């Protein structure tokens, strides 16, 4: 049995869903379980509706509803026979009525709690999965809709709930195994789950990848396939750098590090269940049924380059904390870390000198009272709109001159480095730059480290590109995807 997850762009239209059906057909013999995201942009639209409703603007919130409904109904109509469409349309109509009522309720109370937000966002995946299941059946792939809220069980941390492994395993097996036994294809929405007491929760934005891995882990799948809009995990985000190319093999650790530091192609927690059960994960292109994509496994052979990939994570705040005079150094560090702990602050990078400490945190996760508390013992500055750039590779450990190559390249790009972290993780070098300087820095680094895959690592070390990304030998850094 395998798990196949299709992201938002892979189910964005009737044509895309037909492609999904063909891809699923190609895996029919492997007993697929299909996990789908909401149609592209639907979750963003639900967020926008929620914000309008919470501000009391019921009209504004409801204004967006007819287009959303029309999009789902139009796709369903073009995919289903009239008889089945009539049945599914009335189901979808009911769901939209419920959504409308909910938005009116939110605007009446002027409040959207994390719990209500999860309820609201669950509509995206409920809607898509409810009509994709019968579509697969119509196309000759007997499918059965599964309510993810009945088989993915989480704690109550709304908006980024954590799965409860034992409960999920038991429920997922009880619900899904009988469907597989009847040779049907279970089709379920990703991202959505429920707490033990049945309240809808979500796994955090981009969480459908995680659902696929959770289900794969719970049912001991042979592999987990993440079908998306690019040809696998790439050497960097192709939107940032058009020269990015597909990585054929990558290790769990490297891929997890990339996902954590901003490679949106995988939700950061996706690899946890796969690592635990040693299940290979593939990232594949849903626009290319023959896609070879990327294979992610416990170990991956070394590539030709020094690094496996470069990633960037925006929306970072850089906090500098300088001890007030008179505070003992060890007390200073203890006090800062205690404050971080008290506020459950998840910091990404930390750098310490004798009386000062800098750390980064996602701006949207900055606890409200944290800075005020730190100001009691230290001078604190906080700079927003920063980004972490991270170069990942298992081969970098113990190699000479790598940091020098990285930072001289960033300097050549005219980019100022605000903070550096190397060594805490043996497989990455991370540093902080201004968000606006990310594209420049990443393009230079990519040209420097991925410009020529055939060249040896020693050569790469010696040939710095000029401002146009050209090496000393005059060759430009572009290489074809193999
Ligand atoms: P889906 O809707 O299929 O879940 P996402 O938009 O969440 O797709 O993720 C795919 C996107 O991730 C790509 O379009 C690409 O722009 C972005 N991305 C960021 N970093 C990488 C990377 N290293 N490799 C591939 N894609 C990346
Ligand atoms: N639909 C959700 C989101 O946009 C989950 C996902 O697509 O993975 O965040
Ligand atoms: Mg995604």
JSON list of N, CA and C in Angstrom, two decimals, residues 391-452:
[
{"chain": "A", "resi": 391, "resn": "UNK", "atom": "N", "xyz": [22.31, 26.74, 4.07]},
{"chain": "A", "resi": 391, "resn": "UNK", "atom": "CA", "xyz": [22.90, 25.82, 3.08]},
{"chain": "A", "resi": 391, "resn": "UNK", "atom": "C", "xyz": [23.04, 24.47, 3.75]},
{"chain": "A", "resi": 392, "resn": "UNK", "atom": "N", "xyz": [22.51, 23.44, 3.11]},
{"chain": "A", "resi": 392, "resn": "UNK", "atom": "CA", "xyz": [22.44, 22.12, 3.76]},
{"chain": "A", "resi": 392, "resn": "UNK", "atom": "C", "xyz": [23.23, 21.07, 2.97]},
{"chain": "A", "resi": 393, "resn": "UNK", "atom": "N", "xyz": [23.92, 20.23, 3.69]},
{"chain": "A", "resi": 393, "resn": "UNK", "atom": "CA", "xyz": [24.61, 19.12, 3.03]},
{"chain": "A", "resi": 393, "resn": "UNK", "atom": "C", "xyz": [25.32, 18.26, 4.06]},
{"chain": "A", "resi": 394, "resn": "UNK", "atom": "N", "xyz": [25.14, 16.95, 3.96]},
{"chain": "A", "resi": 394, "resn": "UNK", "atom": "CA", "xyz": [25.78, 16.07, 4.95]},
{"chain": "A", "resi": 394, "resn": "UNK", "atom": "C", "xyz": [27.29, 15.99, 4.76]},
{"chain": "A", "resi": 395, "resn": "UNK", "atom": "N", "xyz": [27.74, 16.42, 3.57]},
{"chain": "A", "resi": 395, "resn": "UNK", "atom": "CA", "xyz": [29.17, 16.31, 3.29]},
{"chain": "A", "resi": 395, "resn": "UNK", "atom": "C", "xyz": [30.00, 17.47, 3.83]},
{"chain": "A", "resi": 396, "resn": "UNK", "atom": "N", "xyz": [29.37, 18.46, 4.41]},
{"chain": "A", "resi": 396, "resn": "UNK", "atom": "CA", "xyz": [30.15, 19.66, 4.76]},
{"chain": "A", "resi": 396, "resn": "UNK", "atom": "C", "xyz": [30.93, 19.50, 6.05]},
{"chain": "A", "resi": 397, "resn": "UNK", "atom": "N", "xyz": [30.54, 18.49, 6.83]},
{"chain": "A", "resi": 397, "resn": "UNK", "atom": "CA", "xyz": [31.16, 18.34, 8.14]},
{"chain": "A", "resi": 397, "resn": "UNK", "atom": "C", "xyz": [32.68, 18.16, 8.02]},
{"chain": "A", "resi": 398, "resn": "UNK", "atom": "N", "xyz": [33.41, 18.99, 8.73]},
{"chain": "A", "resi": 398, "resn": "UNK", "atom": "CA", "xyz": [34.86, 18.84, 8.78]},
{"chain": "A", "resi": 398, "resn": "UNK", "atom": "C", "xyz": [35.62, 19.35, 7.56]},
{"chain": "A", "resi": 399, "resn": "UNK", "atom": "N", "xyz": [34.93, 19.92, 6.60]},
{"chain": "A", "resi": 399, "resn": "UNK", "atom": "CA", "xyz": [35.64, 20.41, 5.41]},
{"chain": "A", "resi": 399, "resn": "UNK", "atom": "C", "xyz": [36.21, 21.80, 5.63]},
{"chain": "A", "resi": 400, "resn": "UNK", "atom": "N", "xyz": [37.39, 22.03, 5.11]},
{"chain": "A", "resi": 400, "resn": "UNK", "atom": "CA", "xyz": [38.03, 23.32, 5.32]},
{"chain": "A", "resi": 400, "resn": "UNK", "atom": "C", "xyz": [37.53, 24.36, 4.33]},
{"chain": "A", "resi": 401, "resn": "UNK", "atom": "N", "xyz": [37.45, 25.57, 4.78]},
{"chain": "A", "resi": 401, "resn": "UNK", "atom": "CA", "xyz": [37.24, 26.69, 3.85]},
{"chain": "A", "resi": 401, "resn": "UNK", "atom": "C", "xyz": [35.81, 26.90, 3.40]},
{"chain": "A", "resi": 402, "resn": "UNK", "atom": "N", "xyz": [34.87, 26.07, 3.90]},
{"chain": "A", "resi": 402, "resn": "UNK", "atom": "CA", "xyz": [33.50, 26.20, 3.40]},
{"chain": "A", "resi": 402, "resn": "UNK", "atom": "C", "xyz": [32.88, 27.53, 3.83]},
{"chain": "A", "resi": 403, "resn": "UNK", "atom": "N", "xyz": [33.02, 27.85, 5.13]},
{"chain": "A", "resi": 403, "resn": "UNK", "atom": "CA", "xyz": [32.42, 29.10, 5.61]},
{"chain": "A", "resi": 403, "resn": "UNK", "atom": "C", "xyz": [33.00, 30.28, 4.84]},
{"chain": "A", "resi": 404, "resn": "UNK", "atom": "N", "xyz": [34.33, 30.24, 4.61]},
{"chain": "A", "resi": 404, "resn": "UNK", "atom": "CA", "xyz": [34.96, 31.35, 3.88]},
{"chain": "A", "resi": 404, "resn": "UNK", "atom": "C", "xyz": [34.34, 31.48, 2.49]},
{"chain": "A", "resi": 405, "resn": "UNK", "atom": "N", "xyz": [34.12, 30.34, 1.79]},
{"chain": "A", "resi": 405, "resn": "UNK", "atom": "CA", "xyz": [33.53, 30.42, 0.44]},
{"chain": "A", "resi": 405, "resn": "UNK", "atom": "C", "xyz": [32.12, 31.00, 0.50]},
{"chain": "A", "resi": 406, "resn": "UNK", "atom": "N", "xyz": [31.34, 30.53, 1.50]},
{"chain": "A", "resi": 406, "resn": "UNK", "atom": "CA", "xyz": [29.96, 31.00, 1.59]},
{"chain": "A", "resi": 406, "resn": "UNK", "atom": "C", "xyz": [29.93, 32.51, 1.82]},
{"chain": "A", "resi": 407, "resn": "UNK", "atom": "N", "xyz": [30.70, 32.95, 2.81]},
{"chain": "A", "resi": 407, "resn": "UNK", "atom": "CA", "xyz": [30.56, 34.37, 3.18]},
{"chain": "A", "resi": 407, "resn": "UNK", "atom": "C", "xyz": [31.25, 35.30, 2.19]},
{"chain": "A", "resi": 408, "resn": "UNK", "atom": "N", "xyz": [32.28, 34.83, 1.50]},
{"chain": "A", "resi": 408, "resn": "UNK", "atom": "CA", "xyz": [32.85, 35.71, 0.48]},
{"chain": "A", "resi": 408, "resn": "UNK", "atom": "C", "xyz": [31.87, 35.84, -0.69]},
{"chain": "A", "resi": 409, "resn": "UNK", "atom": "N", "xyz": [31.13, 34.78, -0.97]},
{"chain": "A", "resi": 409, "resn": "UNK", "atom": "CA", "xyz": [30.12, 34.85, -2.04]},
{"chain": "A", "resi": 409, "resn": "UNK", "atom": "C", "xyz": [29.01, 35.82, -1.67]},
{"chain": "A", "resi": 410, "resn": "UNK", "atom": "N", "xyz": [28.57, 35.75, -0.41]},
{"chain": "A", "resi": 410, "resn": "UNK", "atom": "CA", "xyz": [27.51, 36.65, 0.03]},
{"chain": "A", "resi": 410, "resn": "UNK", "atom": "C", "xyz": [28.02, 38.10, -0.03]},
{"chain": "A", "resi": 411, "resn": "UNK", "atom": "N", "xyz": [29.29, 38.29, 0.35]},
{"chain": "A", "resi": 411, "resn": "UNK", "atom": "CA", "xyz": [29.87, 39.65, 0.29]},
{"chain": "A", "resi": 411, "resn": "UNK", "atom": "C", "xyz": [29.93, 40.12, -1.17]},
{"chain": "A", "resi": 412, "resn": "UNK", "atom": "N", "xyz": [30.31, 39.23, -2.09]},
{"chain": "A", "resi": 412, "resn": "UNK", "atom": "CA", "xyz": [30.34, 39.59, -3.52]},
{"chain": "A", "resi": 412, "resn": "UNK", "atom": "C", "xyz": [28.96, 40.02, -4.00]},
{"chain": "A", "resi": 413, "resn": "UNK", "atom": "N", "xyz": [27.93, 39.43, -3.41]},
{"chain": "A", "resi": 413, "resn": "UNK", "atom": "CA", "xyz": [26.56, 39.77, -3.80]},
{"chain": "A", "resi": 413, "resn": "UNK", "atom": "C", "xyz": [26.16, 41.13, -3.23]},
{"chain": "A", "resi": 414, "resn": "UNK", "atom": "N", "xyz": [27.04, 41.72, -2.41]},
{"chain": "A", "resi": 414, "resn": "UNK", "atom": "CA", "xyz": [26.75, 43.03, -1.81]},
{"chain": "A", "resi": 414, "resn": "UNK", "atom": "C", "xyz": [25.74, 42.92, -0.68]},
{"chain": "A", "resi": 415, "resn": "UNK", "atom": "N", "xyz": [25.67, 41.73, -0.08]},
{"chain": "A", "resi": 415, "resn": "UNK", "atom": "CA", "xyz": [24.68, 41.51, 0.98]},
{"chain": "A", "resi": 415, "resn": "UNK", "atom": "C", "xyz": [25.36, 41.47, 2.34]},
{"chain": "A", "resi": 416, "resn": "UNK", "atom": "N", "xyz": [24.75, 42.14, 3.29]},
{"chain": "A", "resi": 416, "resn": "UNK", "atom": "CA", "xyz": [25.31, 42.22, 4.63]},
{"chain": "A", "resi": 416, "resn": "UNK", "atom": "C", "xyz": [24.76, 41.08, 5.50]},
{"chain": "A", "resi": 417, "resn": "UNK", "atom": "N", "xyz": [25.66, 40.33, 6.15]},
{"chain": "A", "resi": 417, "resn": "UNK", "atom": "CA", "xyz": [25.22, 39.23, 7.02]},
{"chain": "A", "resi": 417, "resn": "UNK", "atom": "C", "xyz": [25.03, 39.78, 8.44]},
{"chain": "A", "resi": 418, "resn": "UNK", "atom": "N", "xyz": [23.85, 39.51, 9.02]},
{"chain": "A", "resi": 418, "resn": "UNK", "atom": "CA", "xyz": [23.53, 40.08, 10.34]},
{"chain": "A", "resi": 418, "resn": "UNK", "atom": "C", "xyz": [23.86, 39.15, 11.49]},
{"chain": "A", "resi": 419, "resn": "UNK", "atom": "N", "xyz": [23.86, 37.87, 11.24]},
{"chain": "A", "resi": 419, "resn": "UNK", "atom": "CA", "xyz": [24.14, 36.90, 12.30]},
{"chain": "A", "resi": 419, "resn": "UNK", "atom": "C", "xyz": [24.48, 35.57, 11.65]},
{"chain": "A", "resi": 420, "resn": "UNK", "atom": "N", "xyz": [25.39, 34.81, 12.28]},
{"chain": "A", "resi": 420, "resn": "UNK", "atom": "CA", "xyz": [25.84, 33.56, 11.69]},
{"chain": "A", "resi": 420, "resn": "UNK", "atom": "C", "xyz": [25.65, 32.41, 12.67]},
{"chain": "A", "resi": 421, "resn": "UNK", "atom": "N", "xyz": [25.30, 31.24, 12.13]},
{"chain": "A", "resi": 421, "resn": "UNK", "atom": "CA", "xyz": [25.25, 30.06, 13.00]},
{"chain": "A", "resi": 421, "resn": "UNK", "atom": "C", "xyz": [25.83, 28.89, 12.22]},
{"chain": "A", "resi": 422, "resn": "UNK", "atom": "N", "xyz": [26.90, 28.32, 12.74]},
{"chain": "A", "resi": 422, "resn": "UNK", "atom": "CA", "xyz": [27.44, 27.12, 12.10]},
{"chain": "A", "resi": 422, "resn": "UNK", "atom": "C", "xyz": [27.92, 26.18, 13.19]},
{"chain": "A", "resi": 423, "resn": "UNK", "atom": "N", "xyz": [27.69, 24.92, 13.00]},
{"chain": "A", "resi": 423, "resn": "UNK", "atom": "CA", "xyz": [28.26, 23.97, 13.96]},
{"chain": "A", "resi": 423, "resn": "UNK", "atom": "C", "xyz": [27.23, 23.31, 14.83]},
{"chain": "A", "resi": 424, "resn": "UNK", "atom": "N", "xyz": [26.15, 24.03, 15.18]},
{"chain": "A", "resi": 424, "resn": "UNK", "atom": "CA", "xyz": [25.15, 23.43, 16.05]},
{"chain": "A", "resi": 424, "resn": "UNK", "atom": "C", "xyz": [24.57, 22.20, 15.35]},
{"chain": "A", "resi": 425, "resn": "UNK", "atom": "N", "xyz": [24.24, 22.38, 14.06]},
{"chain": "A", "resi": 425, "resn": "UNK", "atom": "CA", "xyz": [23.85, 21.23, 13.27]},
{"chain": "A", "resi": 425, "resn": "UNK", "atom": "C", "xyz": [25.03, 20.96, 12.34]},
{"chain": "A", "resi": 426, "resn": "UNK", "atom": "N", "xyz": [25.41, 19.69, 12.26]},
{"chain": "A", "resi": 426, "resn": "UNK", "atom": "CA", "xyz": [26.59, 19.38, 11.45]},
{"chain": "A", "resi": 426, "resn": "UNK", "atom": "C", "xyz": [26.30, 19.44, 9.96]},
{"chain": "A", "resi": 427, "resn": "UNK", "atom": "N", "xyz": [25.04, 19.60, 9.63]},
{"chain": "A", "resi": 427, "resn": "UNK", "atom": "CA", "xyz": [24.74, 19.53, 8.20]},
{"chain": "A", "resi": 427, "resn": "UNK", "atom": "C", "xyz": [24.29, 20.86, 7.61]},
{"chain": "A", "resi": 428, "resn": "UNK", "atom": "N", "xyz": [24.37, 21.95, 8.38]},
{"chain": "A", "resi": 428, "resn": "UNK", "atom": "CA", "xyz": [24.00, 23.20, 7.73]},
{"chain": "A", "resi": 428, "resn": "UNK", "atom": "C", "xyz": [24.84, 24.39, 8.17]},
{"chain": "A", "resi": 429, "resn": "UNK", "atom": "N", "xyz": [24.87, 25.39, 7.29]},
{"chain": "A", "resi": 429, "resn": "UNK", "atom": "CA", "xyz": [25.42, 26.70, 7.65]},
{"chain": "A", "resi": 429, "resn": "UNK", "atom": "C", "xyz": [24.27, 27.67, 7.47]},
{"chain": "A", "resi": 430, "resn": "UNK", "atom": "N", "xyz": [23.94, 28.41, 8.53]},
{"chain": "A", "resi": 430, "resn": "UNK", "atom": "CA", "xyz": [22.79, 29.32, 8.44]},
{"chain": "A", "resi": 430, "resn": "UNK", "atom": "C", "xyz": [23.22, 30.72, 8.82]},
{"chain": "A", "resi": 431, "resn": "UNK", "atom": "N", "xyz": [22.61, 31.71, 8.21]},
{"chain": "A", "resi": 431, "resn": "UNK", "atom": "CA", "xyz": [22.90, 33.08, 8.59]},
{"chain": "A", "resi": 431, "resn": "UNK", "atom": "C", "xyz": [21.70, 33.96, 8.27]},
{"chain": "A", "resi": 432, "resn": "UNK", "atom": "N", "xyz": [21.73, 35.16, 8.85]},
{"chain": "A", "resi": 432, "resn": "UNK", "atom": "CA", "xyz": [20.57, 36.04, 8.75]},
{"chain": "A", "resi": 432, "resn": "UNK", "atom": "C", "xyz": [20.92, 37.23, 7.85]},
{"chain": "A", "resi": 433, "resn": "UNK", "atom": "N", "xyz": [20.01, 37.53, 6.92]},
{"chain": "A", "resi": 433, "resn": "UNK", "atom": "CA", "xyz": [20.15, 38.74, 6.09]},
{"chain": "A", "resi": 433, "resn": "UNK", "atom": "C", "xyz": [18.80, 39.44, 6.07]},
{"chain": "A", "resi": 434, "resn": "UNK", "atom": "N", "xyz": [18.79, 40.67, 5.51]},
{"chain": "A", "resi": 434, "resn": "UNK", "atom": "CA", "xyz": [17.50, 41.35, 5.36]},
{"chain": "A", "resi": 434, "resn": "UNK", "atom": "C", "xyz": [16.66, 40.60, 4.33]},
{"chain": "A", "resi": 435, "resn": "UNK", "atom": "N", "xyz": [15.36, 40.53, 4.60]},
{"chain": "A", "resi": 435, "resn": "UNK", "atom": "CA", "xyz": [14.45, 39.82, 3.70]},
{"chain": "A", "resi": 435, "resn": "UNK", "atom": "C", "xyz": [14.61, 40.29, 2.25]},
{"chain": "A", "resi": 436, "resn": "UNK", "atom": "N", "xyz": [14.76, 41.61, 2.08]},
{"chain": "A", "resi": 436, "resn": "UNK", "atom": "CA", "xyz": [14.82, 42.17, 0.71]},
{"chain": "A", "resi": 436, "resn": "UNK", "atom": "C", "xyz": [16.08, 41.72, -0.03]},
{"chain": "A", "resi": 437, "resn": "UNK", "atom": "N", "xyz": [17.08, 41.23, 0.70]},
{"chain": "A", "resi": 437, "resn": "UNK", "atom": "CA", "xyz": [18.33, 40.85, 0.03]},
{"chain": "A", "resi": 437, "resn": "UNK", "atom": "C", "xyz": [18.44, 39.34, -0.25]},
{"chain": "A", "resi": 438, "resn": "UNK", "atom": "N", "xyz": [17.37, 38.61, 0.10]},
{"chain": "A", "resi": 438, "resn": "UNK", "atom": "CA", "xyz": [17.40, 37.15, -0.09]},
{"chain": "A", "resi": 438, "resn": "UNK", "atom": "C", "xyz": [17.62, 36.74, -1.56]},
{"chain": "A", "resi": 439, "resn": "UNK", "atom": "N", "xyz": [16.84, 37.29, -2.51]},
{"chain": "A", "resi": 439, "resn": "UNK", "atom": "CA", "xyz": [17.02, 36.80, -3.89]},
{"chain": "A", "resi": 439, "resn": "UNK", "atom": "C", "xyz": [18.45, 36.97, -4.39]},
{"chain": "A", "resi": 440, "resn": "UNK", "atom": "N", "xyz": [19.03, 38.14, -4.11]},
{"chain": "A", "resi": 440, "resn": "UNK", "atom": "CA", "xyz": [20.42, 38.41, -4.53]},
{"chain": "A", "resi": 440, "resn": "UNK", "atom": "C", "xyz": [21.38, 37.39, -3.93]},
{"chain": "A", "resi": 441, "resn": "UNK", "atom": "N", "xyz": [21.26, 37.21, -2.62]},
{"chain": "A", "resi": 441, "resn": "UNK", "atom": "CA", "xyz": [22.19, 36.31, -1.93]},
{"chain": "A", "resi": 441, "resn": "UNK", "atom": "C", "xyz": [22.03, 34.87, -2.43]},
{"chain": "A", "resi": 442, "resn": "UNK", "atom": "N", "xyz": [20.76, 34.43, -2.56]},
{"chain": "A", "resi": 442, "resn": "UNK", "atom": "CA", "xyz": [20.54, 33.03, -2.97]},
{"chain": "A", "resi": 442, "resn": "UNK", "atom": "C", "xyz": [21.04, 32.80, -4.40]},
{"chain": "A", "resi": 443, "resn": "UNK", "atom": "N", "xyz": [20.79, 33.76, -5.29]},
{"chain": "A", "resi": 443, "resn": "UNK", "atom": "CA", "xyz": [21.24, 33.56, -6.69]},
{"chain": "A", "resi": 443, "resn": "UNK", "atom": "C", "xyz": [22.76, 33.47, -6.76]},
{"chain": "A", "resi": 444, "resn": "UNK", "atom": "N", "xyz": [23.44, 34.34, -6.02]},
{"chain": "A", "resi": 444, "resn": "UNK", "atom": "CA", "xyz": [24.90, 34.27, -6.03]},
{"chain": "A", "resi": 444, "resn": "UNK", "atom": "C", "xyz": [25.40, 32.95, -5.46]},
{"chain": "A", "resi": 445, "resn": "UNK", "atom": "N", "xyz": [24.81, 32.55, -4.33]},
{"chain": "A", "resi": 445, "resn": "UNK", "atom": "CA", "xyz": [25.24, 31.29, -3.71]},
{"chain": "A", "resi": 445, "resn": "UNK", "atom": "C", "xyz": [24.96, 30.11, -4.63]},
{"chain": "A", "resi": 446, "resn": "UNK", "atom": "N", "xyz": [23.81, 30.15, -5.31]},
{"chain": "A", "resi": 446, "resn": "UNK", "atom": "CA", "xyz": [23.47, 29.05, -6.20]},
{"chain": "A", "resi": 446, "resn": "UNK", "atom": "C", "xyz": [24.46, 28.98, -7.36]},
{"chain": "A", "resi": 447, "resn": "UNK", "atom": "N", "xyz": [24.76, 30.14, -7.94]},
{"chain": "A", "resi": 447, "resn": "UNK", "atom": "CA", "xyz": [25.73, 30.15, -9.05]},
{"chain": "A", "resi": 447, "resn": "UNK", "atom": "C", "xyz": [27.08, 29.61, -8.56]},
{"chain": "A", "resi": 448, "resn": "UNK", "atom": "N", "xyz": [27.43, 29.97, -7.36]},
{"chain": "A", "resi": 448, "resn": "UNK", "atom": "CA", "xyz": [28.73, 29.59, -6.80]},
{"chain": "A", "resi": 448, "resn": "UNK", "atom": "C", "xyz": [28.82, 28.07, -6.52]},
{"chain": "A", "resi": 449, "resn": "UNK", "atom": "N", "xyz": [27.75, 27.53, -5.91]},
{"chain": "A", "resi": 449, "resn": "UNK", "atom": "CA", "xyz": [27.85, 26.14, -5.45]},
{"chain": "A", "resi": 449, "resn": "UNK", "atom": "C", "xyz": [27.15, 25.12, -6.34]},
{"chain": "A", "resi": 450, "resn": "UNK", "atom": "N", "xyz": [26.28, 25.60, -7.26]},
{"chain": "A", "resi": 450, "resn": "UNK", "atom": "CA", "xyz": [25.57, 24.64, -8.11]},
{"chain": "A", "resi": 450, "resn": "UNK", "atom": "C", "xyz": [25.75, 24.96, -9.59]},
{"chain": "A", "resi": 451, "resn": "UNK", "atom": "N", "xyz": [26.66, 25.90, -9.86]},
{"chain": "A", "resi": 451, "resn": "UNK", "atom": "CA", "xyz": [26.82, 26.35, -11.24]},
{"chain": "A", "resi": 451, "resn": "UNK", "atom": "C", "xyz": [27.23, 25.23, -12.17]},
{"chain": "A", "resi": 452, "resn": "UNK", "atom": "N", "xyz": [28.13, 24.38, -11.72]},
{"chain": "A", "resi": 452, "resn": "UNK", "atom": "CA", "xyz": [28.66, 23.36, -12.61]},
{"chain": "A", "resi": 452, "resn": "UNK", "atom": "C", "xyz": [28.74, 22.02, -11.88]}
]
